[in-house]
Each structure stands twice: as structure tokens, then as C-alpha cells.
Coordinates of C-alpha atoms and ligand atoms in Angstrom, one line a residue:
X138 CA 0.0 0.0 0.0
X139 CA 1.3 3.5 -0.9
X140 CA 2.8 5.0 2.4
X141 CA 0.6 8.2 1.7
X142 CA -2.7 5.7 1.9
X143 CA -4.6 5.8 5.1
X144 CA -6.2 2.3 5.9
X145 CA -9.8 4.3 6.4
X146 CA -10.1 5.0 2.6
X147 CA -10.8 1.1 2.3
X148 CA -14.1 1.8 4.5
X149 CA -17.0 1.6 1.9
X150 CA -18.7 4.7 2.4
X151 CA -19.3 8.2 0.1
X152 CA -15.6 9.2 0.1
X153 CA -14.2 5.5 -1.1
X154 CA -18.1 5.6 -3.6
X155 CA -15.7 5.8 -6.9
X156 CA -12.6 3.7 -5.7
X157 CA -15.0 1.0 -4.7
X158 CA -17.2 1.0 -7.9
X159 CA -14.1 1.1 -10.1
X160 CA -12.5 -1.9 -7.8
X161 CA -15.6 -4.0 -8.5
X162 CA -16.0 -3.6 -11.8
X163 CA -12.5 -4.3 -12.5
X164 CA -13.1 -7.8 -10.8
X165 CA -16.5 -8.3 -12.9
X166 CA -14.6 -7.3 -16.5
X167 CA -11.3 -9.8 -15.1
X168 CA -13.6 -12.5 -14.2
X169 CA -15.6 -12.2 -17.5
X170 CA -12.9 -12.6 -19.7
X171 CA -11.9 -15.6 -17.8
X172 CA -15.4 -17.2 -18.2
X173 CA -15.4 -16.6 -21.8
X174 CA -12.2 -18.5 -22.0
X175 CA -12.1 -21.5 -19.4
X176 CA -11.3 -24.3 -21.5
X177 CA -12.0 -27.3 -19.3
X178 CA -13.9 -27.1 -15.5
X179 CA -10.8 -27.1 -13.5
X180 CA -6.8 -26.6 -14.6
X181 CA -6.2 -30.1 -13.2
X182 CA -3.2 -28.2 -11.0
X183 CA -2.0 -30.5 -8.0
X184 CA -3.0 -30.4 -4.3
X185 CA 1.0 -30.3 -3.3
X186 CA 0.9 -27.2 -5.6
X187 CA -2.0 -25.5 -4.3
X188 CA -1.0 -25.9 -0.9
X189 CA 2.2 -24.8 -2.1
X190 CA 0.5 -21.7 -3.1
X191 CA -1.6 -21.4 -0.3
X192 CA 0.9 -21.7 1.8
X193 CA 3.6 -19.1 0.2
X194 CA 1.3 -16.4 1.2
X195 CA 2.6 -14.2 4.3
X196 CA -1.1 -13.4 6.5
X197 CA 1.0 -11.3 8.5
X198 CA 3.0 -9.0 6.0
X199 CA 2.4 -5.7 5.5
X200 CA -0.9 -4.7 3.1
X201 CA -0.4 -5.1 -0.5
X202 CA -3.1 -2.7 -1.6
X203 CA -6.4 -3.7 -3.7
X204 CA -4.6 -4.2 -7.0
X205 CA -1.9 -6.6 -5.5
X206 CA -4.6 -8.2 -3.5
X207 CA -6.7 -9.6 -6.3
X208 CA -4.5 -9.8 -9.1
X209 CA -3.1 -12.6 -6.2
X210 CA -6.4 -13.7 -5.7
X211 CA -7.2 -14.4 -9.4
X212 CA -4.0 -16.5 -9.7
X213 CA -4.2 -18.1 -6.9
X214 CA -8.2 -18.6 -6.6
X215 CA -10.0 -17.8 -9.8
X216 CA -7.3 -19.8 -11.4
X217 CA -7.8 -22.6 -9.6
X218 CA -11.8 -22.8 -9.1
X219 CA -13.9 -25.5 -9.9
X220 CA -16.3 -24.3 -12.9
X221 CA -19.7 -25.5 -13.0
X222 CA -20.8 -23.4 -15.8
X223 CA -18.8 -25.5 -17.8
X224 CA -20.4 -28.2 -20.0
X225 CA -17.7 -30.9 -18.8
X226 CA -18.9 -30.1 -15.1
X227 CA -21.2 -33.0 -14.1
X228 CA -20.3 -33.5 -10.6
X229 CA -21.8 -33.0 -8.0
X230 CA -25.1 -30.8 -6.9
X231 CA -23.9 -27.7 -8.1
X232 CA -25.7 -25.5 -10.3
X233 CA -24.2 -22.8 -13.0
X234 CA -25.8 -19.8 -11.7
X235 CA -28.3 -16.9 -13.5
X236 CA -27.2 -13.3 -13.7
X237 CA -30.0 -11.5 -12.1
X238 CA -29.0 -13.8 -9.2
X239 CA -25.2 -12.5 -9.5
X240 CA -26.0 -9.2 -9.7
X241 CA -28.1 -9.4 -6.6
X242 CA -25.7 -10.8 -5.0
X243 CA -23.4 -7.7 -5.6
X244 CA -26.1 -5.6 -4.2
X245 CA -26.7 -7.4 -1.0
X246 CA -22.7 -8.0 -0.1
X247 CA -22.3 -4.1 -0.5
X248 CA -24.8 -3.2 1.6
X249 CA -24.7 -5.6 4.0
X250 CA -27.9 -6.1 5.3
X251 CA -28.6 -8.3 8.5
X252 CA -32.2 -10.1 7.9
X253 CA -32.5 -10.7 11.9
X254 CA -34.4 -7.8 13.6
X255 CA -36.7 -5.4 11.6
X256 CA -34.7 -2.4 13.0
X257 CA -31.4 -3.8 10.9
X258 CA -33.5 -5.0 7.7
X259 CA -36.7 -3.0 7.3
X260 CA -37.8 -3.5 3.8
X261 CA -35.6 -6.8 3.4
X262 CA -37.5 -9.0 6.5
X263 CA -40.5 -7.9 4.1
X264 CA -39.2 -9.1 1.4
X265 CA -37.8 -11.9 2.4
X266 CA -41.4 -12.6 4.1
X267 CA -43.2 -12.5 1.1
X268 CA -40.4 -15.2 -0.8
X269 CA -41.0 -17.5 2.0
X270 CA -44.9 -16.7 1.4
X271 CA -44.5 -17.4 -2.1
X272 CA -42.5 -21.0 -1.9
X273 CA -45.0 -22.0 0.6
X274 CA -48.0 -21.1 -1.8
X275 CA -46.1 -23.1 -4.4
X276 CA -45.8 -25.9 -1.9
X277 CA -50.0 -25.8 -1.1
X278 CA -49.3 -24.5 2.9
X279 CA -52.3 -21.6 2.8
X280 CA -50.7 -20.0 5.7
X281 CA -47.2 -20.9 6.0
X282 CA -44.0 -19.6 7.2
X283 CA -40.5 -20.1 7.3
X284 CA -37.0 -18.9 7.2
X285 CA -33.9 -18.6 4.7
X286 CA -31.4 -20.6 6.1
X287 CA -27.9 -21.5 4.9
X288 CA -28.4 -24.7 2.9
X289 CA -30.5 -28.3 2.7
X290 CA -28.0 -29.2 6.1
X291 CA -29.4 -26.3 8.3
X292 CA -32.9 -26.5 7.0
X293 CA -33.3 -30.3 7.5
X294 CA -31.6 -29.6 11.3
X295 CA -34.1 -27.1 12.0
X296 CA -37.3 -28.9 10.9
X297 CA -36.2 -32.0 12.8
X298 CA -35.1 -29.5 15.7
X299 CA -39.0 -28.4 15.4
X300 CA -40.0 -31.9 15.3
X301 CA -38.1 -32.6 18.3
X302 CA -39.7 -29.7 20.4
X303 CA -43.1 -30.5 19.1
X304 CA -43.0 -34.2 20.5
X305 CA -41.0 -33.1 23.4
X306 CA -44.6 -30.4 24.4
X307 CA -46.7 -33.1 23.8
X308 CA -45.4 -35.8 26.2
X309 CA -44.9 -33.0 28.9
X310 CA -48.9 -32.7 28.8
X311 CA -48.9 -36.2 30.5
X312 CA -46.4 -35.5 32.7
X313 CA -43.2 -36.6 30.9
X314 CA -39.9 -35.0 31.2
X315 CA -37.4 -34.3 28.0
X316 CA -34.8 -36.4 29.8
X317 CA -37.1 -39.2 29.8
X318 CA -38.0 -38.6 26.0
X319 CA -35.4 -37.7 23.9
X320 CA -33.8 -41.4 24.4
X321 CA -37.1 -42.7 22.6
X322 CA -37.3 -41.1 19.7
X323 CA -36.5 -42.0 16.4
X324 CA -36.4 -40.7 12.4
X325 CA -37.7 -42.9 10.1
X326 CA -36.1 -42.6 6.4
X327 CA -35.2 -44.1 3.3
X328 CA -31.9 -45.2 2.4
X329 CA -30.8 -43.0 0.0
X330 CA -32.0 -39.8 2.4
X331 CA -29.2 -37.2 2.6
X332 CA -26.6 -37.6 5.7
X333 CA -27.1 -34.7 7.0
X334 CA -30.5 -36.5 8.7
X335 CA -28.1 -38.4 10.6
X336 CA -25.9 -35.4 11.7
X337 CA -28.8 -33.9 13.1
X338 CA -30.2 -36.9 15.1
X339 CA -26.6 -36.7 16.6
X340 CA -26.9 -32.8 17.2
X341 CA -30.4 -33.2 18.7
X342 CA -28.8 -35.4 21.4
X343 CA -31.0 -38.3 19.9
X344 CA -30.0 -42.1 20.6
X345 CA -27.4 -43.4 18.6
X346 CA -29.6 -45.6 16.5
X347 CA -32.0 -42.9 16.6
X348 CA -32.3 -42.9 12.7
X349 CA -34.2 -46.0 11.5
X350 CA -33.9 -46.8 7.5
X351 CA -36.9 -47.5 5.8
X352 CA -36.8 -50.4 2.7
X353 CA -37.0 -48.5 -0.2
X354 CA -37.8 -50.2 -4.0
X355 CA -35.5 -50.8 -6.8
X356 CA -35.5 -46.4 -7.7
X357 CA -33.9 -46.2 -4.1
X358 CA -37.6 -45.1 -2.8
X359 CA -39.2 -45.3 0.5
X360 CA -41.8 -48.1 0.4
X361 CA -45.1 -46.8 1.7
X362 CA -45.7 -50.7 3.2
X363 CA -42.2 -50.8 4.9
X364 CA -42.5 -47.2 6.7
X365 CA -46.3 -48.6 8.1
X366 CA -44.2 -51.7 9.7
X367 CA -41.2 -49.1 10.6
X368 CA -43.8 -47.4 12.7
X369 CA -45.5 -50.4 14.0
X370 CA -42.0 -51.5 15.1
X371 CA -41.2 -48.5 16.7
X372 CA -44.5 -48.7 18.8
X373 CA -43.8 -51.9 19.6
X374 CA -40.7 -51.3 21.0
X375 CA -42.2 -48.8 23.5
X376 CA -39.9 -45.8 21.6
X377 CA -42.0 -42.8 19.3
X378 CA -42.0 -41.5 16.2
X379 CA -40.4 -38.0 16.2
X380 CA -40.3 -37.6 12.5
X381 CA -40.3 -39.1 9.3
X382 CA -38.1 -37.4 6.3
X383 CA -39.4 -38.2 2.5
X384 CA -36.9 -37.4 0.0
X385 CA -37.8 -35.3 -3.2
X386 CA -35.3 -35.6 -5.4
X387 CA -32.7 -38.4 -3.6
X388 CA -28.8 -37.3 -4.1
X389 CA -27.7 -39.8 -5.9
X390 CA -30.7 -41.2 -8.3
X391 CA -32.8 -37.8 -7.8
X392 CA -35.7 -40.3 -7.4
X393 CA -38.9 -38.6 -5.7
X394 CA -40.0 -40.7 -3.0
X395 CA -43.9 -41.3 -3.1
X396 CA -45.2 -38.6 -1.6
X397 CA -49.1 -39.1 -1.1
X398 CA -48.5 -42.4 0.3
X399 CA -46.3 -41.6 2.8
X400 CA -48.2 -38.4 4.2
X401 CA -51.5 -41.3 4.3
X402 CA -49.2 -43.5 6.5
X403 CA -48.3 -40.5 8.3
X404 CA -51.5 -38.9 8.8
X405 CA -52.9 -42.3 9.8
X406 CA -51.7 -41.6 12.8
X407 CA -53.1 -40.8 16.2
X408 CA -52.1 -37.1 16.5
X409 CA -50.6 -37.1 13.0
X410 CA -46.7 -37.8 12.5
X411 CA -44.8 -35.1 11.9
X412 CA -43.6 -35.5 7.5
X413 CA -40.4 -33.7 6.7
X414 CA -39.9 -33.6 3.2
X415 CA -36.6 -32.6 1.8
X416 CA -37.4 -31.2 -1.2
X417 CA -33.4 -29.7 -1.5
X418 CA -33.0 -30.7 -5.0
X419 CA -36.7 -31.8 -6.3
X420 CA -37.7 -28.3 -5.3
X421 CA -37.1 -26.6 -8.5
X422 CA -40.1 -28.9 -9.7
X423 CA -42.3 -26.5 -7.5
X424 CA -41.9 -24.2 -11.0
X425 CA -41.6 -27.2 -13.3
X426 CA -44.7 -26.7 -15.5
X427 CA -44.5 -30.4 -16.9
X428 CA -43.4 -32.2 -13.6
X429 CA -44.9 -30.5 -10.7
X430 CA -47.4 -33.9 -10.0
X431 CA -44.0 -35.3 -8.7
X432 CA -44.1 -33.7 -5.8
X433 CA -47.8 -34.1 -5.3
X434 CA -48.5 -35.0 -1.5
X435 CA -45.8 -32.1 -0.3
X436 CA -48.7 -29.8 0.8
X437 CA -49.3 -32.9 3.5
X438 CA -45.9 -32.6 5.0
X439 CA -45.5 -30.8 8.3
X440 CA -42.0 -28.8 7.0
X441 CA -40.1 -28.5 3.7
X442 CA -36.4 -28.3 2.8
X443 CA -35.2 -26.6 -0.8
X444 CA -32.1 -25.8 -2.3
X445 CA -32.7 -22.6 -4.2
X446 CA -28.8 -22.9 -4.6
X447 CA -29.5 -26.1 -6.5
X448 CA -32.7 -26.6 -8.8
X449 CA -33.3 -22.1 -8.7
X450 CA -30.2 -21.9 -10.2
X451 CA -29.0 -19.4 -7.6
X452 CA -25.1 -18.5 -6.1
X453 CA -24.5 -20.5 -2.6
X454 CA -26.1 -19.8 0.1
X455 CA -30.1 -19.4 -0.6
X456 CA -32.0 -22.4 1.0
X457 CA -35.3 -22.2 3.4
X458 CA -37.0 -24.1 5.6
X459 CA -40.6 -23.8 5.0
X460 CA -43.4 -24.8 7.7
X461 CA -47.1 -25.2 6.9
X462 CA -47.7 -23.9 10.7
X463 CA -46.4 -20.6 11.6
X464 CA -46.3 -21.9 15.4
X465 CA -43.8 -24.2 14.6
X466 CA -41.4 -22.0 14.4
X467 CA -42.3 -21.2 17.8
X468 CA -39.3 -23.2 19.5
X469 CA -36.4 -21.6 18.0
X470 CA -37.4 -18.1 19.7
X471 CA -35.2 -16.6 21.9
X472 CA -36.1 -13.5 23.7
X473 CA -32.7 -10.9 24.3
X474 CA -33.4 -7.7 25.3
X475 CA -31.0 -5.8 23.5
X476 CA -32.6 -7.6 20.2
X477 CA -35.9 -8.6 20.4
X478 CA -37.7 -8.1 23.7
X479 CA -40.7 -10.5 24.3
X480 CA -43.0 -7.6 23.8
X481 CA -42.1 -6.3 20.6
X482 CA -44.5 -5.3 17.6
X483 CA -42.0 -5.9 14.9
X484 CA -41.4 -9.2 12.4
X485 CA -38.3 -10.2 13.5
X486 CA -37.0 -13.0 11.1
X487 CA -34.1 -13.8 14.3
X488 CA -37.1 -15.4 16.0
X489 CA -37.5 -17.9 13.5
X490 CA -33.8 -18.7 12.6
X491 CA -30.9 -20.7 14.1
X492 CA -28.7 -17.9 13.0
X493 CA -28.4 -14.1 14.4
X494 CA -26.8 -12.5 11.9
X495 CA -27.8 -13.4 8.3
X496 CA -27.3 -12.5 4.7
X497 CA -30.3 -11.5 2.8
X498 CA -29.8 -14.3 0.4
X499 CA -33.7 -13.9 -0.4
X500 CA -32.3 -10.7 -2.5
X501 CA -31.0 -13.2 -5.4
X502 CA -34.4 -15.2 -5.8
X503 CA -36.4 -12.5 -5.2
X504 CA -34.5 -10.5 -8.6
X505 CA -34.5 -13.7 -10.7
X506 CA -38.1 -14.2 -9.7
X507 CA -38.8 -10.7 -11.1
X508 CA -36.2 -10.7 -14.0
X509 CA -37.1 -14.3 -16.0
X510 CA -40.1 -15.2 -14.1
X511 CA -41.0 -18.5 -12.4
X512 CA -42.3 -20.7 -15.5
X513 CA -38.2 -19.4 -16.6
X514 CA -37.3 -21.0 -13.9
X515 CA -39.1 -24.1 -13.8
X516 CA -38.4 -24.1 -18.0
X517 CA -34.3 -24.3 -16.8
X518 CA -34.8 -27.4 -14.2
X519 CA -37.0 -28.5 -17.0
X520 CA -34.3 -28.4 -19.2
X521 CA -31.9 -30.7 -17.1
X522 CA -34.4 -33.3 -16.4
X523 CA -35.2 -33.3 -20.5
X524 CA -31.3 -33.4 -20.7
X525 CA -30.8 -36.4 -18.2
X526 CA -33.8 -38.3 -20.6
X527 CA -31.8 -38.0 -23.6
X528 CA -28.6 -39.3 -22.1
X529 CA -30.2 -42.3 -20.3
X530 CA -32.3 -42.8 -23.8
X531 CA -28.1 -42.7 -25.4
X532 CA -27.1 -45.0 -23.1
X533 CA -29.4 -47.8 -23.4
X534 CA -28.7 -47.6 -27.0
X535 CA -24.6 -47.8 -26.1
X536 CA -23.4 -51.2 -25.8
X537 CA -19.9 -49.7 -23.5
X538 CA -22.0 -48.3 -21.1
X539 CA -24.7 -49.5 -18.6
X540 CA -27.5 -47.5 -17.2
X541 CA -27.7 -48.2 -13.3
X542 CA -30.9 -46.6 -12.6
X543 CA -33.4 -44.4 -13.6
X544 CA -34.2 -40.6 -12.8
X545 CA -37.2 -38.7 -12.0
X546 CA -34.6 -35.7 -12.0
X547 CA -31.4 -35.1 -13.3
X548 CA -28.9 -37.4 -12.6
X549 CA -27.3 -40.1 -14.4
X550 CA -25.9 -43.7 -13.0
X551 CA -24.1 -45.5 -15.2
X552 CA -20.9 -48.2 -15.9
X553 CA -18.5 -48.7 -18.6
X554 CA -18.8 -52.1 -19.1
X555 CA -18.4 -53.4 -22.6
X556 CA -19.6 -57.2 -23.5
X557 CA -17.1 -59.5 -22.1
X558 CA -16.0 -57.1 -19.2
X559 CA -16.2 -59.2 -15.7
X560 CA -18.4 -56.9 -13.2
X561 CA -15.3 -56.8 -11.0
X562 CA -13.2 -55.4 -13.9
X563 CA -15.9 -52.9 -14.1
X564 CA -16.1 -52.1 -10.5
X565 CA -12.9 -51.6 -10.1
X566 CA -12.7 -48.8 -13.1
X567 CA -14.8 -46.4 -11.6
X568 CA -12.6 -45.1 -8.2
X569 CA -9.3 -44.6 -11.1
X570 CA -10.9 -42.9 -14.1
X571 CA -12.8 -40.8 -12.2
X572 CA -9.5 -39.7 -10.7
X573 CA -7.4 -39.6 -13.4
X574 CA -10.7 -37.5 -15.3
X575 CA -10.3 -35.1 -12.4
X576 CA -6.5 -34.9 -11.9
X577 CA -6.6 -33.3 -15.5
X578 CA -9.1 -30.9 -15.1
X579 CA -11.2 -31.9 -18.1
X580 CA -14.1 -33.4 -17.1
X581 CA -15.8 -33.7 -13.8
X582 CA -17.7 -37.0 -12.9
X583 CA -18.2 -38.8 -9.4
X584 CA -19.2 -42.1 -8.1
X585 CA -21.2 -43.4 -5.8
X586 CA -22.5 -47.0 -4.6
X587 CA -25.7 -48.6 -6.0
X588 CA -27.0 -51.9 -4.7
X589 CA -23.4 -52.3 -3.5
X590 CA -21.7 -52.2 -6.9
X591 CA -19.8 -48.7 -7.5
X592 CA -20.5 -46.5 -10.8
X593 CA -20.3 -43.4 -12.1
X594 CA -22.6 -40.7 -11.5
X595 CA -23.1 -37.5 -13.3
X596 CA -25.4 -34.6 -12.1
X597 CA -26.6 -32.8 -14.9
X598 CA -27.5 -29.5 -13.6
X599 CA -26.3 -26.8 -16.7
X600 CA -29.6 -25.8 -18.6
X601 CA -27.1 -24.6 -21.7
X602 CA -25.6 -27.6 -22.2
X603 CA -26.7 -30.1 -24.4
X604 CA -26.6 -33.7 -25.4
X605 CA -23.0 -33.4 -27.5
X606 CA -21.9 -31.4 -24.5
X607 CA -22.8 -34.9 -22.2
X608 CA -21.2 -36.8 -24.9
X609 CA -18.1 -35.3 -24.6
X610 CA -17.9 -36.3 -20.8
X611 CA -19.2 -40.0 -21.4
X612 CA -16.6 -40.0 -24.5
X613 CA -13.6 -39.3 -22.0
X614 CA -15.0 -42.0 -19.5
X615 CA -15.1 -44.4 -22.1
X616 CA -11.6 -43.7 -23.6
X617 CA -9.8 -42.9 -20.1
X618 CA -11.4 -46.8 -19.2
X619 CA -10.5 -48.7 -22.5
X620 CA -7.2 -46.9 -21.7
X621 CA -6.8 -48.6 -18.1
X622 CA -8.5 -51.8 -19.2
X623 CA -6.5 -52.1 -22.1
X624 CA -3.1 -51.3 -20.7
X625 CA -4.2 -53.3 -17.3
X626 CA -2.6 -50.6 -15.4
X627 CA -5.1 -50.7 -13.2
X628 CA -3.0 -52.8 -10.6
X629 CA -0.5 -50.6 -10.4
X630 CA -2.7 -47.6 -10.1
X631 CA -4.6 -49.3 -7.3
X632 CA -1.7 -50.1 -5.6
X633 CA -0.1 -46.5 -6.1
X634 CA -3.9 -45.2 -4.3
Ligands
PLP285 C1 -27.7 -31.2 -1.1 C2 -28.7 -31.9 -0.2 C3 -28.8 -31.6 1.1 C4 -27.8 -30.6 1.8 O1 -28.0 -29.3 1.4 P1 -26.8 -28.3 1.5 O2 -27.4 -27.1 0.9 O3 -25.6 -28.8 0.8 O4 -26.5 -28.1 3.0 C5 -29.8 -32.1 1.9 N1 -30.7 -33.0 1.3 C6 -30.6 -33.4 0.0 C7 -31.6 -34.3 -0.6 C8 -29.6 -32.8 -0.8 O5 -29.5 -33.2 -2.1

């Protein structure tokens, strides 16, 4: 930093106005030429040199100025990132995201709005309000309520936090203490529900075999029958049923889990079981205009997870947690009189959040909403799940490659395993060529485990890319395999692992 440059002048504020709209849009015109040139989602540079890199950087030196800064940060960072805008990234859940969405983004980091009390938000709490209003109509909850939380992970801990407090009031009407309780309940779920239903269990100071798996059918889906003899088993055993957790849109197959049935074995129930579904991925079916019936049954749940970050097409973090009862927020309150007295007038979104201070991610959906609409929305999920049809249509047709399992979704599950290949030989591909895909930065696939048998997985989340686009990733699956196969390198690869 020059030696005439007082540290203050980096304060945003009317004298630094220029400095810091100039500083900005130098990043935005840096980064834009480097999207229109990335060649392949990641430079395939090593983790020894990153950390190298990482590493070389003195924290404690003296400041470098702005310039300095980010022309290090670009090299080091933007360099380096992981690019899921581009065609060959078929990872993991990760979404390319929409410019009215980035630009909102920009807005809300600059001003730097808290969406906790009214007094630090105003107009934001509103707006946030009416978004939460507005995914809750689109769920069917006519008076429902919720919160913008951090991701699928805090959403599903809250609801099953909720959960918890709501079975915990009800036994204290007969007399029963929490301590007596908690070590009796249990979640009910399928298999392929996401983990982060068993971290919470274990952050709710549940038992450690408090999560109890459901049989699900050959799609990896909860079977109506086997959650009615889950239940009956719990009962049996003298425990209760604190929650069940449906899956819309499973990580791994993105397979809906039947929803109707599910909320009639719940609602069955004396006093109603409370039906968490965790719509994080299937959510951006709430603006599908030709698969919305796959989430019929969600207005029956009790509380809703979605991933705006995933199926809205929207910069990490914008997730909510969506409640058909207001009340049910009711337990996460907590009264501070230097915040939010008990007897205060104003909507205070803190009173409904695990989180104090909190970015007004609702900014990003409410600008897309607004800018392309919510049937342009549901048109881009729509777009993915049409993509993911075509490819599984390709690969039945493709005599190297075997389809694992269907989608109602996005993703694809799938083997290279031409005639002749043992399934061991083709087991034993997947772990290597996805590494070796990876470790040169030109495509991005993962794996995963189906009916104990690894395979590749792609999640096809990138509305502009297109069947070729696809075909370029399977193509370098399918070479980077014969490759290994061929060469039988893969013992030596193994062994070097
Ligand atoms: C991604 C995912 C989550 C976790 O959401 P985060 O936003 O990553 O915290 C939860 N459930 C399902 C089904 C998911 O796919």
C-alpha cells in the first residue's frame, strides 16, 4: 500500500463511492474474460501445488493494496476454481448460476444487510417474508411460514429441531420430562435420504440408533408398506416417532419418494406424524410446468427443505425451511433484550432462525423471480431433467455403457462395461478414471454406490448444455477406461492409491 494511503479509505462509504465502484467492476470485466475462455472445468493443477500456493502467502505482511490483493487472488483462486458453468462439469449438486442472481448478490454484499431484527433490515424481512410466502403457496401450505437458512443441512436440522420440540410439548402434557423422552425417539427414512439427517439426530442429542432406515424399491424409494411396519416397530418397541423425512429428489438417483402415500401412513396416525420432506434438490419442480405432480402429496408434510442454490439456479447460500404452521417456528425463539424483547411489535425473522446475523440471500431469488419469471425458472430445471432423458435414452442404446438406474430428476448412473467385461473389472474402473478424469481438469464426474456395486454418476444441472456437451464427458469416461483396461494398469494404479 502506498505510504501516503490511510487504511480508512478502504471503509465503503461516500468518500471511497468511486474507488469501490471502479474496484468492483475491475473484478467483474477480469472474471468475465476468464469465463469466456475457461477451456475445461478445473486446470487439473496438483493439491501439493496448491497448498504450495496457499501456503507461500505471508497473512502477516504488511498490506499489498487492492490491485496486488486480487491480481493474487485471481492467480491463486480464480485460477484454480472449480467451474460449474462448464459443459464438462457433471459433478456434483452444483448448479451454473443466472445473472440477475449474481448481480443481486453484488447488491446485498455491499450493503450488507442483517435479515435478523426489523430495526437492521426493514424493507428486506418484508421481502424476504413475502419469498417464503410465495415457496409456501407453491408448496400448497395456505398460511405458512419459514426462514432462509444457509443450505439443505441447516434447514433439515431445524425442521427436525422443530420436530423434536413439538413431541417433546406433547409428552410434557402427560407428565413426561425431556430427559425421559429424547432417548425414545427416532427418524424414520429411506436409504438414499441425505446424511445430514443423521448429523442432526446426533446434534439433537438423539440415541445413537436414533435414525431408523426405511426399505426403499428398486429407484432407491421409501416403500409406503415398509415405513407402516417401521412405525408399527417403533411402537412396539415402546420408543416414538419424532419424525419421518421423505426425499424429493434423492442425491444420488434424484428419485422422488412417493409422496401421497407416505403423508396417508403419516397422517394415519393418532395425532398425525410429523412428514419432513426434503425437497433440496426436487424443489425446482415447484416451478416445473410439466413435472410438478412429482411432488404431489408435499402440501401434506409438516415442513419442507429446498435448495434454491440447486434446482433455482442461484449463487450458494439461498435455501429455506418452509413450515405449513407458523407456530412451529415457535421453539427456535429466543427473547434478548437488546434484540428482540418479548414484547415487541416488529417481524423479526431472528425469531424464527438458528442464525443471528444473516445474509439477505432472499435478494437473489427474489431479482430472478422478477427478472425471467417463475415458469423461466421451472423451464431451466426443466431443461436438465429433458437433458438427463436423452442421455439415459443414449445409453441404453450404447453397448460400452450401462445404465444403473433411472431418474425422476437429473442425474445419471451408469458403468462402462463393454460385452465381455467381468463386473469386478468394471467395478474396479470407476474409483481410477474418475481420478485420473479429475487430476486433468477436463471433465468432472463422481461415483457413488448402487445396490453395493460402484458407478459413475453425473449430475446434470447446466440448462445450456446439451446432449453433445454430455457426450463429450461419457466419450472421456469411455476412452480414459479402455485406456486402463487395455493397458491393465489398473494394478499398479490401485496399488499407487
Ligand atoms: C444437497 C442436499 C442436502 C444438503 O444441502 P446443503 O445445501 O448442501 O446443505 C440435503 N438434502 C438433499 C436431498 C440434498 O441433495
Amino acid at each position: 500500500m502506498p505510504a501516503s494511503h490511510d487504511v480508512v479509505d478502504e471503509v465503503l462509504n461516500a468518500a471511497s463511492a468511486d474507488r469501490y465502484a471502479r474496484l468492483v467492476g475491475s473484478v467483474v470485466d477480469d472474471l468475465a474474460a476468464r469465463i469466456r475462455t475457461v477451456e475445461q472445468p478445473f486446470t487439473g493443477a496438483s493439491r501439493a501445488d496448491l497448498q504450495a500456493a496457499v501456503d507461500a502467502v505471508d497473512l502477516d505482511g504488511p498490506g499489498q493494496g487492492n490491485e496486488t490483493a486480487l491480481a493474487e487472488v485471481t492467480d491463486l483462486y480464480v485460477r484454480n476454481a472449480v467451474w460449474f458453468h462448464h459443459p464438462s462439469y457433471a459433478a456434483h449438486l452444483n448448479c451454473p448460476v443466472v445473472l440477475p442472481a449474481v448481480a443481486a448478490e453484488a447488491a446485498l454484499a455491499a450493503v450488507n444487510t442483517s435479515v435478523d431484527t426489523y430495526d437492521q433490515s426493514t424493507v428486506a424481512t418484508l421481502m424476504e417474508r413475502r419469498l417464503v410466502g410465495w415457496t409456501a403457496g407453491r408448496i400448497g401450505f395456505d398460511d405458512g411460514d419459514g426462514v432462509f437458512t444457509s443450505g439443505g443441512t441447516q434447514s433439515n436440522l431445524q425442521a427436525l429441531f422443530c420436530a423434536r420440540e413439538a413431541i417433546v410439548a406433547r409428552a410434557a402434557e402427560t407428565g413426561r420430562r425431556r430427559t425421559e423422552v429424547l432417548p425414545r425417539l427416532k427418524v424414520l427414512t429411506g436409504a438414499s435420504s441425505h446424511f445430514s439427517v443423521n448429523t442432526a439426530a446426533r446434534l439433537l442429542g438423539l440415541d445413537d440408533d436414533a435414525v431408523v432406515t426405511v426399505d426403499v424399491d428398486a429407484l432407491g424409494r421409501v416403500r409406503p408398506a415398509a415405513l407402516r411396519r417401521a412405525i408399527d416397530q417403533v411402537h412396539a418397541d415402546g420408543h416414538l416417532v419424532m419424525a419421518v423425512v421423505a426425499t424429493a429428489g434423492t442425491t444420488d438417483r434424484g428419485c422422488v419418494d412417493p409422496l401421497q402415500a407416505i403423508a396417508d401412513v403419516c397422517h394415519g396416525e393418532d395425532g398425525a406424524i410429523w412428514l419432513h420432506v426434503d425437497a433440496a434438490y426436487g424443489c425446482g419442480l415447484l416451478v416445473s410446468s410439466t413435472r410438478r405432480h412429482l411432488l404431489d402429496g408435499i402440501e401434506r408434510a409438516r415442513s419442507v427443505t429446498v435448495d434454491y442454490h440447486k434446482s433455482f439456479f442461484q449463487p450458494v447460500s439461498a435455501s429455506a425451511l418452509i413450515v405449513r404452521e407458523a407456530s412451529d417456528l415457535a421453539p427456535v425463539a429466543w427473547y434478548a433484550d437488546y434484540l428482540n424483547p418479548v414484547a415487541n411489535a416488529e417481524p423479526n425473522q431472528v425469531d424464527k432462525s438458528l442464525q443471528t446475523t444473516r445474509r439477505f440471500d432472499a435478494l437473489k431469488l427474489w431479482t430472478t423471480l422478477r427478472s425471467v419469471g417463475a415458469d423461466g425458472l421451472g423451464e431451466l430445471f426443466d431443461r436438465v431433467c429433458d437433458l438427463a432423458a436423452d442421455v439415459h435414452r443414449d445409453l441404453a442404446d450404447d453397448t460400452d455403457f450401462d445404465l444403473v438406474a433411472p431418474t425422476d430428476l437429473s442425474t445419471v448412473l451408469f458403468r462402462y462395461q463393454p460385452a465381455g467385461m467381468t463386473d469386478a473389472d468394471a467395478d474396479r474402473l470407476v474409483p481410477p478414471v474418475r481420478r485420473l478424469l479429475f487430476d486433468s481438469g477436463r471433465a468432472m464426474v463422481t461415483k457413488t454406490v448402487v445396490e453395493g456395486r460402484p458407478c459413475f454418476k453425473l449430475t446434470l444441472l447446466n440448462p445450456a448444455s446439451t446432449v453433445a456437451d454430455v457426450h463429450v464427458v461419457l466419450d472421456l469416461v469411455r476412452s480414459v477406461a479402455a485406456t486402463l483396461h487395455q493397458t491393465r494398469t489398473l494394478d499398479s494404479l490401485e496399488m499407487a492409491r
